[in-house]
Amino acid sequence: DYVEELAVNITSSWSRAGGLAQAFYLAGAEEALRLAQELWEEDVESSLYCLALARAYTVAARAWAESGGDLLLSGVEDRAREFVAEAGHTWSYASLILREMELHSLRLRAASVAYQLAKSALARGEALRALMHAVRGLSLAEAALDEAVIKAAGAAKAERLCDYARRLALRALPQRPPALLLLLLKLGEESSDLLLRLLAYRYAYNAARAAPVALPAREVGAGEVVVNFSLEAWASWLAAAALAAFLALCVLAVTPKHSLDEG
């Protein structure tokens, strides 16, 4: 069963997770899988897209774990509690605003999924897992609010919002920023989609707030220290992986009558 195998893979990976980027993408995979299951009966195309993201994010998390360039996190219990609370407040506020405006947002639904997963992880004492879901849920809720602002104020406001979100993220960067934060900023700067740019900047800002300030490097001999990482190559690879996964999953759309939980 494709979905069950993916779920087991994600769960087992959490037991070994310790890095910022690895945990960020594992959380994304878990959220995308949950959202895919929720959407299957009502929107097969979106469900398949979420499944593709879940697979791509799982592969990305493994690659980060093996890269030697990830930032190891520890002692995040207090931050996890703070971020889960903030994510909940922001999601509630965004839900109220979008309901009043009669707007439907998939990002707001994804924020709800992330927040619920964050609360569950926190209750189990899995602080890192809770923190990353909360970071993502908070960012998604903020992006949903951005959608509402753009809907009300138009494209001119969108450009100003993007500039503001980018400046927030840049100001939050530590002196030696983790590679994940640089990647998110790069994705925001290179995207032609205003809403995707905003989401990337929201992710970068909140991940920066959640992370410590130092980036560990890997010593490779004779005192030489390197981080073997290319932002451009990584961004291109992740986009290609997501597209390949989506195309592979499209065959499932031929028989959309079965529940994803049943395979």
PDB file of C-alpha atoms in Angstrom:
ATOM      1  CA  ASP A   1       0.000   0.000   0.000  1.00  0.00           C
ATOM      2  CA  TYR A   2       1.594   3.232  -1.209  1.00  0.00           C
ATOM      3  CA  VAL A   3       0.114   5.513   1.437  1.00  0.00           C
ATOM      4  CA  GLU A   4       0.763   3.143   4.325  1.00  0.00           C
ATOM      5  CA  GLU A   5       4.364   2.640   3.215  1.00  0.00           C
ATOM      6  CA  LEU A   6       4.856   6.392   3.006  1.00  0.00           C
ATOM      7  CA  ALA A   7       3.334   6.913   6.455  1.00  0.00           C
ATOM      8  CA  VAL A   8       5.588   4.256   7.987  1.00  0.00           C
ATOM      9  CA  ASN A   9       8.617   5.813   6.297  1.00  0.00           C
ATOM     10  CA  ILE A  10       7.790   9.249   7.708  1.00  0.00           C
ATOM     11  CA  THR A  11       7.122   7.929  11.212  1.00  0.00           C
ATOM     12  CA  SER A  12      10.327   5.907  11.348  1.00  0.00           C
ATOM     13  CA  SER A  13      12.329   8.879  10.071  1.00  0.00           C
ATOM     14  CA  TRP A  14      11.126  11.037  12.964  1.00  0.00           C
ATOM     15  CA  SER A  15      12.814   8.698  15.434  1.00  0.00           C
ATOM     16  CA  ARG A  16      16.180   9.627  13.884  1.00  0.00           C
ATOM     17  CA  ALA A  17      15.495  13.287  13.133  1.00  0.00           C
ATOM     18  CA  GLY A  18      17.646  15.953  14.743  1.00  0.00           C
ATOM     19  CA  GLY A  19      18.343  18.562  12.080  1.00  0.00           C
ATOM     20  CA  LEU A  20      16.401  21.721  11.256  1.00  0.00           C
ATOM     21  CA  ALA A  21      15.963  21.065   7.532  1.00  0.00           C
ATOM     22  CA  GLN A  22      15.340  17.338   7.979  1.00  0.00           C
ATOM     23  CA  ALA A  23      12.608  18.038  10.532  1.00  0.00           C
ATOM     24  CA  PHE A  24      11.135  20.851   8.410  1.00  0.00           C
ATOM     25  CA  TYR A  25      10.695  18.553   5.417  1.00  0.00           C
ATOM     26  CA  LEU A  26       9.535  15.590   7.492  1.00  0.00           C
ATOM     27  CA  ALA A  27       6.840  17.813   8.978  1.00  0.00           C
ATOM     28  CA  GLY A  28       5.890  18.918   5.477  1.00  0.00           C
ATOM     29  CA  ALA A  29       5.679  15.305   4.333  1.00  0.00           C
ATOM     30  CA  GLU A  30       3.469  14.335   7.263  1.00  0.00           C
ATOM     31  CA  GLU A  31       1.173  17.313   6.696  1.00  0.00           C
ATOM     32  CA  ALA A  32       0.938  16.698   2.950  1.00  0.00           C
ATOM     33  CA  LEU A  33       0.060  13.043   3.502  1.00  0.00           C
ATOM     34  CA  ARG A  34      -2.658  13.907   6.023  1.00  0.00           C
ATOM     35  CA  LEU A  35      -4.067  16.573   3.709  1.00  0.00           C
ATOM     36  CA  ALA A  36      -4.024  14.167   0.759  1.00  0.00           C
ATOM     37  CA  GLN A  37      -6.141  11.712   2.734  1.00  0.00           C
ATOM     38  CA  GLU A  38      -8.605  14.437   3.699  1.00  0.00           C
ATOM     39  CA  LEU A  39      -8.924  15.738   0.126  1.00  0.00           C
ATOM     40  CA  TRP A  40      -9.212  12.420  -1.712  1.00  0.00           C
ATOM     41  CA  GLU A  41     -13.005  12.240  -1.804  1.00  0.00           C
ATOM     42  CA  GLU A  42     -13.557  15.896  -2.731  1.00  0.00           C
ATOM     43  CA  ASP A  43     -10.578  16.928  -4.889  1.00  0.00           C
ATOM     44  CA  VAL A  44      -8.524  14.132  -6.436  1.00  0.00           C
ATOM     45  CA  GLU A  45      -6.131  16.451  -8.262  1.00  0.00           C
ATOM     46  CA  SER A  46      -5.200  18.339  -5.090  1.00  0.00           C
ATOM     47  CA  SER A  47      -4.939  15.053  -3.218  1.00  0.00           C
ATOM     48  CA  LEU A  48      -2.494  13.675  -5.789  1.00  0.00           C
ATOM     49  CA  TYR A  49      -0.487  16.873  -5.624  1.00  0.00           C
ATOM     50  CA  CYS A  50      -0.245  16.538  -1.840  1.00  0.00           C
ATOM     51  CA  LEU A  51       0.845  12.911  -2.191  1.00  0.00           C
ATOM     52  CA  ALA A  52       3.549  14.011  -4.606  1.00  0.00           C
ATOM     53  CA  LEU A  53       4.729  16.626  -2.128  1.00  0.00           C
ATOM     54  CA  ALA A  54       4.736  14.076   0.679  1.00  0.00           C
ATOM     55  CA  ARG A  55       6.985  11.754  -1.329  1.00  0.00           C
ATOM     56  CA  ALA A  56       9.291  14.562  -2.468  1.00  0.00           C
ATOM     57  CA  TYR A  57       9.580  15.979   1.045  1.00  0.00           C
ATOM     58  CA  THR A  58      10.391  12.546   2.467  1.00  0.00           C
ATOM     59  CA  VAL A  59      13.231  12.161  -0.019  1.00  0.00           C
ATOM     60  CA  ALA A  60      14.365  15.715   0.714  1.00  0.00           C
ATOM     61  CA  ALA A  61      14.434  15.033   4.459  1.00  0.00           C
ATOM     62  CA  ARG A  62      16.631  11.994   3.908  1.00  0.00           C
ATOM     63  CA  ALA A  63      18.966  13.965   1.649  1.00  0.00           C
ATOM     64  CA  TRP A  64      19.332  16.702   4.257  1.00  0.00           C
ATOM     65  CA  ALA A  65      20.099  14.108   6.930  1.00  0.00           C
ATOM     66  CA  GLU A  66      22.904  12.732   4.764  1.00  0.00           C
ATOM     67  CA  SER A  67      24.240  16.083   3.540  1.00  0.00           C
ATOM     68  CA  GLY A  68      26.354  17.042   6.537  1.00  0.00           C
ATOM     69  CA  GLY A  69      25.118  20.620   6.173  1.00  0.00           C
ATOM     70  CA  ASP A  70      22.063  20.528   8.410  1.00  0.00           C
ATOM     71  CA  LEU A  71      21.757  22.392  11.700  1.00  0.00           C
ATOM     72  CA  LEU A  72      21.273  20.080  14.677  1.00  0.00           C
ATOM     73  CA  LEU A  73      18.592  21.138  17.138  1.00  0.00           C
ATOM     74  CA  SER A  74      18.253  20.281  20.817  1.00  0.00           C
ATOM     75  CA  GLY A  75      16.536  21.655  23.888  1.00  0.00           C
ATOM     76  CA  VAL A  76      13.565  22.976  21.921  1.00  0.00           C
ATOM     77  CA  GLU A  77      10.829  22.170  24.451  1.00  0.00           C
ATOM     78  CA  ASP A  78      10.111  25.776  25.444  1.00  0.00           C
ATOM     79  CA  ARG A  79      10.193  27.000  21.859  1.00  0.00           C
ATOM     80  CA  ALA A  80       7.858  24.185  20.827  1.00  0.00           C
ATOM     81  CA  ARG A  81       5.253  25.207  23.391  1.00  0.00           C
ATOM     82  CA  GLU A  82       5.508  28.869  22.398  1.00  0.00           C
ATOM     83  CA  PHE A  83       5.228  28.184  18.675  1.00  0.00           C
ATOM     84  CA  VAL A  84       2.322  25.765  19.045  1.00  0.00           C
ATOM     85  CA  ALA A  85       0.413  28.416  20.991  1.00  0.00           C
ATOM     86  CA  GLU A  86       1.251  31.101  18.418  1.00  0.00           C
ATOM     87  CA  ALA A  87       0.281  28.827  15.531  1.00  0.00           C
ATOM     88  CA  GLY A  88      -3.065  28.134  17.176  1.00  0.00           C
ATOM     89  CA  HIS A  89      -3.838  31.804  17.765  1.00  0.00           C
ATOM     90  CA  THR A  90      -2.847  32.769  14.220  1.00  0.00           C
ATOM     91  CA  TRP A  91      -4.847  29.940  12.655  1.00  0.00           C
ATOM     92  CA  SER A  92      -7.941  30.914  14.675  1.00  0.00           C
ATOM     93  CA  TYR A  93      -7.600  34.549  13.635  1.00  0.00           C
ATOM     94  CA  ALA A  94      -7.028  33.670   9.972  1.00  0.00           C
ATOM     95  CA  SER A  95     -10.040  31.343  10.013  1.00  0.00           C
ATOM     96  CA  LEU A  96     -12.238  34.134  11.348  1.00  0.00           C
ATOM     97  CA  ILE A  97     -11.031  36.670   8.771  1.00  0.00           C
ATOM     98  CA  LEU A  98     -11.369  34.353   5.780  1.00  0.00           C
ATOM     99  CA  ARG A  99     -14.789  33.175   6.959  1.00  0.00           C
ATOM    100  CA  GLU A 100     -15.973  36.777   7.154  1.00  0.00           C
ATOM    101  CA  MET A 101     -14.642  37.376   3.635  1.00  0.00           C
ATOM    102  CA  GLU A 102     -16.163  34.087   2.404  1.00  0.00           C
ATOM    103  CA  LEU A 103     -12.786  32.990   1.062  1.00  0.00           C
ATOM    104  CA  HIS A 104     -11.634  29.382   0.705  1.00  0.00           C
ATOM    105  CA  SER A 105      -7.904  28.784   1.138  1.00  0.00           C
ATOM    106  CA  LEU A 106      -6.096  25.473   0.810  1.00  0.00           C
ATOM    107  CA  ARG A 107      -3.230  27.035   2.755  1.00  0.00           C
ATOM    108  CA  LEU A 108      -5.549  27.698   5.686  1.00  0.00           C
ATOM    109  CA  ARG A 109      -6.679  24.080   5.596  1.00  0.00           C
ATOM    110  CA  ALA A 110      -3.051  22.986   5.512  1.00  0.00           C
ATOM    111  CA  ALA A 111      -2.377  25.283   8.474  1.00  0.00           C
ATOM    112  CA  SER A 112      -5.126  23.507  10.396  1.00  0.00           C
ATOM    113  CA  VAL A 113      -3.572  20.119   9.621  1.00  0.00           C
ATOM    114  CA  ALA A 114      -0.136  21.349  10.717  1.00  0.00           C
ATOM    115  CA  TYR A 115      -1.509  22.826  13.934  1.00  0.00           C
ATOM    116  CA  GLN A 116      -3.360  19.632  14.859  1.00  0.00           C
ATOM    117  CA  LEU A 117      -0.214  17.581  14.221  1.00  0.00           C
ATOM    118  CA  ALA A 118       1.802  20.055  16.307  1.00  0.00           C
ATOM    119  CA  LYS A 119      -0.594  19.739  19.247  1.00  0.00           C
ATOM    120  CA  SER A 120      -0.532  15.945  19.056  1.00  0.00           C
ATOM    121  CA  ALA A 121       3.267  15.829  18.913  1.00  0.00           C
ATOM    122  CA  LEU A 122       3.548  18.216  21.848  1.00  0.00           C
ATOM    123  CA  ALA A 123       1.176  16.070  23.901  1.00  0.00           C
ATOM    124  CA  ARG A 124       3.403  13.041  23.196  1.00  0.00           C
ATOM    125  CA  GLY A 125       6.494  14.946  24.292  1.00  0.00           C
ATOM    126  CA  GLU A 126       7.983  15.110  20.771  1.00  0.00           C
ATOM    127  CA  ALA A 127       9.228  18.680  20.973  1.00  0.00           C
ATOM    128  CA  LEU A 128      11.132  18.893  17.676  1.00  0.00           C
ATOM    129  CA  ARG A 129       8.243  17.385  15.745  1.00  0.00           C
ATOM    130  CA  ALA A 130       5.806  19.779  17.428  1.00  0.00           C
ATOM    131  CA  LEU A 131       8.070  22.766  16.771  1.00  0.00           C
ATOM    132  CA  MET A 132       8.415  22.103  13.052  1.00  0.00           C
ATOM    133  CA  HIS A 133       4.694  21.499  12.556  1.00  0.00           C
ATOM    134  CA  ALA A 134       4.017  24.711  14.471  1.00  0.00           C
ATOM    135  CA  VAL A 135       6.513  26.682  12.367  1.00  0.00           C
ATOM    136  CA  ARG A 136       4.870  25.428   9.206  1.00  0.00           C
ATOM    137  CA  GLY A 137       1.322  25.878  10.513  1.00  0.00           C
ATOM    138  CA  LEU A 138       2.042  29.428  11.633  1.00  0.00           C
ATOM    139  CA  SER A 139       3.591  30.270   8.254  1.00  0.00           C
ATOM    140  CA  LEU A 140       0.684  28.748   6.331  1.00  0.00           C
ATOM    141  CA  ALA A 141      -1.858  30.666   8.417  1.00  0.00           C
ATOM    142  CA  GLU A 142       0.067  33.897   7.809  1.00  0.00           C
ATOM    143  CA  ALA A 143       0.145  33.109   4.086  1.00  0.00           C
ATOM    144  CA  ALA A 144      -3.626  32.573   4.152  1.00  0.00           C
ATOM    145  CA  LEU A 145      -3.994  36.022   5.701  1.00  0.00           C
ATOM    146  CA  ASP A 146      -1.746  37.359   2.948  1.00  0.00           C
ATOM    147  CA  GLU A 147      -4.166  35.861   0.422  1.00  0.00           C
ATOM    148  CA  ALA A 148      -7.025  37.710   2.091  1.00  0.00           C
ATOM    149  CA  VAL A 149      -5.134  41.016   2.014  1.00  0.00           C
ATOM    150  CA  ILE A 150      -4.279  40.576  -1.663  1.00  0.00           C
ATOM    151  CA  LYS A 151      -7.873  39.677  -2.458  1.00  0.00           C
ATOM    152  CA  ALA A 152      -9.059  42.860  -0.782  1.00  0.00           C
ATOM    153  CA  ALA A 153      -6.307  45.260  -1.856  1.00  0.00           C
ATOM    154  CA  GLY A 154      -5.050  43.931  -5.188  1.00  0.00           C
ATOM    155  CA  ALA A 155      -1.698  43.161  -6.811  1.00  0.00           C
ATOM    156  CA  ALA A 156      -0.028  46.404  -5.765  1.00  0.00           C
ATOM    157  CA  LYS A 157      -0.455  45.422  -2.130  1.00  0.00           C
ATOM    158  CA  ALA A 158       0.953  41.972  -2.918  1.00  0.00           C
ATOM    159  CA  GLU A 159       4.284  43.413  -4.016  1.00  0.00           C
ATOM    160  CA  ARG A 160       4.510  45.509  -0.860  1.00  0.00           C
ATOM    161  CA  LEU A 161       3.628  42.477   1.253  1.00  0.00           C
ATOM    162  CA  CYS A 162       6.355  40.432  -0.440  1.00  0.00           C
ATOM    163  CA  ASP A 163       8.914  43.135   0.193  1.00  0.00           C
ATOM    164  CA  TYR A 164       7.865  43.406   3.836  1.00  0.00           C
ATOM    165  CA  ALA A 165       7.932  39.620   4.363  1.00  0.00           C
ATOM    166  CA  ARG A 166      11.370  39.391   2.758  1.00  0.00           C
ATOM    167  CA  ARG A 167      12.759  42.144   4.979  1.00  0.00           C
ATOM    168  CA  LEU A 168      11.330  40.419   8.052  1.00  0.00           C
ATOM    169  CA  ALA A 169      13.025  37.166   7.070  1.00  0.00           C
ATOM    170  CA  LEU A 170      16.352  38.857   6.374  1.00  0.00           C
ATOM    171  CA  ARG A 171      16.302  40.656   9.718  1.00  0.00           C
ATOM    172  CA  ALA A 172      15.605  37.370  11.509  1.00  0.00           C
ATOM    173  CA  LEU A 173      18.607  35.596   9.962  1.00  0.00           C
ATOM    174  CA  PRO A 174      21.388  34.744  12.411  1.00  0.00           C
ATOM    175  CA  GLN A 175      24.947  35.784  11.615  1.00  0.00           C
ATOM    176  CA  ARG A 176      25.685  32.329  10.199  1.00  0.00           C
ATOM    177  CA  PRO A 177      22.309  31.297   8.783  1.00  0.00           C
ATOM    178  CA  PRO A 178      21.446  27.613   8.369  1.00  0.00           C
ATOM    179  CA  ALA A 179      21.332  26.453   4.767  1.00  0.00           C
ATOM    180  CA  LEU A 180      17.574  25.831   4.955  1.00  0.00           C
ATOM    181  CA  LEU A 181      16.907  29.518   5.594  1.00  0.00           C
ATOM    182  CA  LEU A 182      19.056  30.532   2.633  1.00  0.00           C
ATOM    183  CA  LEU A 183      17.232  28.024   0.453  1.00  0.00           C
ATOM    184  CA  LEU A 184      13.813  29.341   1.473  1.00  0.00           C
ATOM    185  CA  LEU A 185      14.906  32.906   0.765  1.00  0.00           C
ATOM    186  CA  LYS A 186      16.291  31.809  -2.596  1.00  0.00           C
ATOM    187  CA  LEU A 187      13.026  30.094  -3.487  1.00  0.00           C
ATOM    188  CA  GLY A 188      11.118  33.225  -2.534  1.00  0.00           C
ATOM    189  CA  GLU A 189      13.322  35.484  -4.608  1.00  0.00           C
ATOM    190  CA  GLU A 190      13.196  33.275  -7.699  1.00  0.00           C
ATOM    191  CA  SER A 191       9.489  32.397  -7.709  1.00  0.00           C
ATOM    192  CA  SER A 192       7.240  34.228 -10.154  1.00  0.00           C
ATOM    193  CA  ASP A 193       4.159  33.401  -8.064  1.00  0.00           C
ATOM    194  CA  LEU A 194       3.486  36.120  -5.481  1.00  0.00           C
ATOM    195  CA  LEU A 195       1.719  33.784  -3.057  1.00  0.00           C
ATOM    196  CA  LEU A 196       4.523  31.216  -3.235  1.00  0.00           C
ATOM    197  CA  ARG A 197       7.060  33.971  -2.633  1.00  0.00           C
ATOM    198  CA  LEU A 198       5.145  35.107   0.430  1.00  0.00           C
ATOM    199  CA  LEU A 199       4.918  31.573   1.794  1.00  0.00           C
ATOM    200  CA  ALA A 200       8.654  30.994   1.298  1.00  0.00           C
ATOM    201  CA  TYR A 201       9.456  34.202   3.175  1.00  0.00           C
ATOM    202  CA  ARG A 202       7.022  33.307   5.984  1.00  0.00           C
ATOM    203  CA  TYR A 203       8.688  29.900   6.293  1.00  0.00           C
ATOM    204  CA  ALA A 204      12.145  31.495   6.361  1.00  0.00           C
ATOM    205  CA  TYR A 205      11.157  34.042   9.011  1.00  0.00           C
ATOM    206  CA  ASN A 206       9.504  31.588  11.375  1.00  0.00           C
ATOM    207  CA  ALA A 207      12.166  28.909  10.916  1.00  0.00           C
ATOM    208  CA  ALA A 208      14.813  31.530  11.727  1.00  0.00           C
ATOM    209  CA  ARG A 209      12.955  32.435  14.911  1.00  0.00           C
ATOM    210  CA  ALA A 210      12.758  28.770  15.898  1.00  0.00           C
ATOM    211  CA  ALA A 211      16.407  27.905  15.204  1.00  0.00           C
ATOM    212  CA  PRO A 212      19.599  28.533  17.199  1.00  0.00           C
ATOM    213  CA  VAL A 213      22.172  30.905  15.770  1.00  0.00           C
ATOM    214  CA  ALA A 214      25.108  28.694  14.737  1.00  0.00           C
ATOM    215  CA  LEU A 215      25.540  26.511  11.663  1.00  0.00           C
ATOM    216  CA  PRO A 216      27.737  23.473  12.272  1.00  0.00           C
ATOM    217  CA  ALA A 217      30.086  22.574   9.462  1.00  0.00           C
ATOM    218  CA  ARG A 218      31.794  19.286   8.799  1.00  0.00           C
ATOM    219  CA  GLU A 219      35.546  18.868   9.216  1.00  0.00           C
ATOM    220  CA  VAL A 220      36.982  16.847   6.356  1.00  0.00           C
ATOM    221  CA  GLY A 221      40.631  16.672   7.291  1.00  0.00           C
ATOM    222  CA  ALA A 222      43.670  18.845   8.001  1.00  0.00           C
ATOM    223  CA  GLY A 223      41.430  21.396   9.662  1.00  0.00           C
ATOM    224  CA  GLU A 224      39.494  22.074   6.457  1.00  0.00           C
ATOM    225  CA  VAL A 225      35.800  22.724   7.041  1.00  0.00           C
ATOM    226  CA  VAL A 226      33.173  22.571   4.307  1.00  0.00           C
ATOM    227  CA  VAL A 227      29.448  22.443   3.846  1.00  0.00           C
ATOM    228  CA  ASN A 228      28.789  20.548   0.641  1.00  0.00           C
ATOM    229  CA  PHE A 229      25.621  22.279  -0.498  1.00  0.00           C
ATOM    230  CA  SER A 230      24.371  24.134  -3.577  1.00  0.00           C
ATOM    231  CA  LEU A 231      21.220  26.223  -3.263  1.00  0.00           C
ATOM    232  CA  GLU A 232      20.601  26.303  -7.001  1.00  0.00           C
ATOM    233  CA  ALA A 233      21.081  22.565  -7.432  1.00  0.00           C
ATOM    234  CA  TRP A 234      18.898  21.786  -4.435  1.00  0.00           C
ATOM    235  CA  ALA A 235      16.038  24.039  -5.562  1.00  0.00           C
ATOM    236  CA  SER A 236      16.112  22.522  -9.054  1.00  0.00           C
ATOM    237  CA  TRP A 237      16.271  18.985  -7.680  1.00  0.00           C
ATOM    238  CA  LEU A 238      13.348  19.471  -5.301  1.00  0.00           C
ATOM    239  CA  ALA A 239      11.159  20.947  -8.040  1.00  0.00           C
ATOM    240  CA  ALA A 240      12.029  18.059 -10.351  1.00  0.00           C
ATOM    241  CA  ALA A 241      11.351  15.483  -7.627  1.00  0.00           C
ATOM    242  CA  ALA A 242       7.941  16.964  -6.873  1.00  0.00           C
ATOM    243  CA  LEU A 243       7.021  17.031 -10.572  1.00  0.00           C
ATOM    244  CA  ALA A 244       8.184  13.457 -11.130  1.00  0.00           C
ATOM    245  CA  ALA A 245       6.243  12.241  -8.113  1.00  0.00           C
ATOM    246  CA  PHE A 246       3.120  14.049  -9.283  1.00  0.00           C
ATOM    247  CA  LEU A 247       3.314  12.595 -12.785  1.00  0.00           C
ATOM    248  CA  ALA A 248       3.827   9.110 -11.373  1.00  0.00           C
ATOM    249  CA  LEU A 249       0.827   9.472  -9.090  1.00  0.00           C
ATOM    250  CA  CYS A 250      -1.495  10.744 -11.814  1.00  0.00           C
ATOM    251  CA  VAL A 251      -2.228   7.152 -12.758  1.00  0.00           C
ATOM    252  CA  LEU A 252      -4.208   6.913  -9.514  1.00  0.00           C
ATOM    253  CA  ALA A 253      -6.662   9.466 -10.849  1.00  0.00           C
ATOM    254  CA  VAL A 254      -8.004   6.840 -13.232  1.00  0.00           C
ATOM    255  CA  THR A 255      -9.580   5.013 -10.277  1.00  0.00           C
ATOM    256  CA  PRO A 256     -10.435   7.651  -7.672  1.00  0.00           C
ATOM    257  CA  LYS A 257     -13.247   5.715  -6.019  1.00  0.00           C
ATOM    258  CA  HIS A 258     -11.157   4.005  -3.357  1.00  0.00           C
ATOM    259  CA  SER A 259     -10.195   5.664  -0.120  1.00  0.00           C
ATOM    260  CA  LEU A 260      -6.527   6.524   0.248  1.00  0.00           C
ATOM    261  CA  ASP A 261      -6.580   4.755   3.582  1.00  0.00           C
ATOM    262  CA  GLU A 262      -7.480   1.589   1.692  1.00  0.00           C
ATOM    263  CA  GLY A 263      -4.726   2.092  -0.882  1.00  0.00           C
TER     264      GLY A 263
END
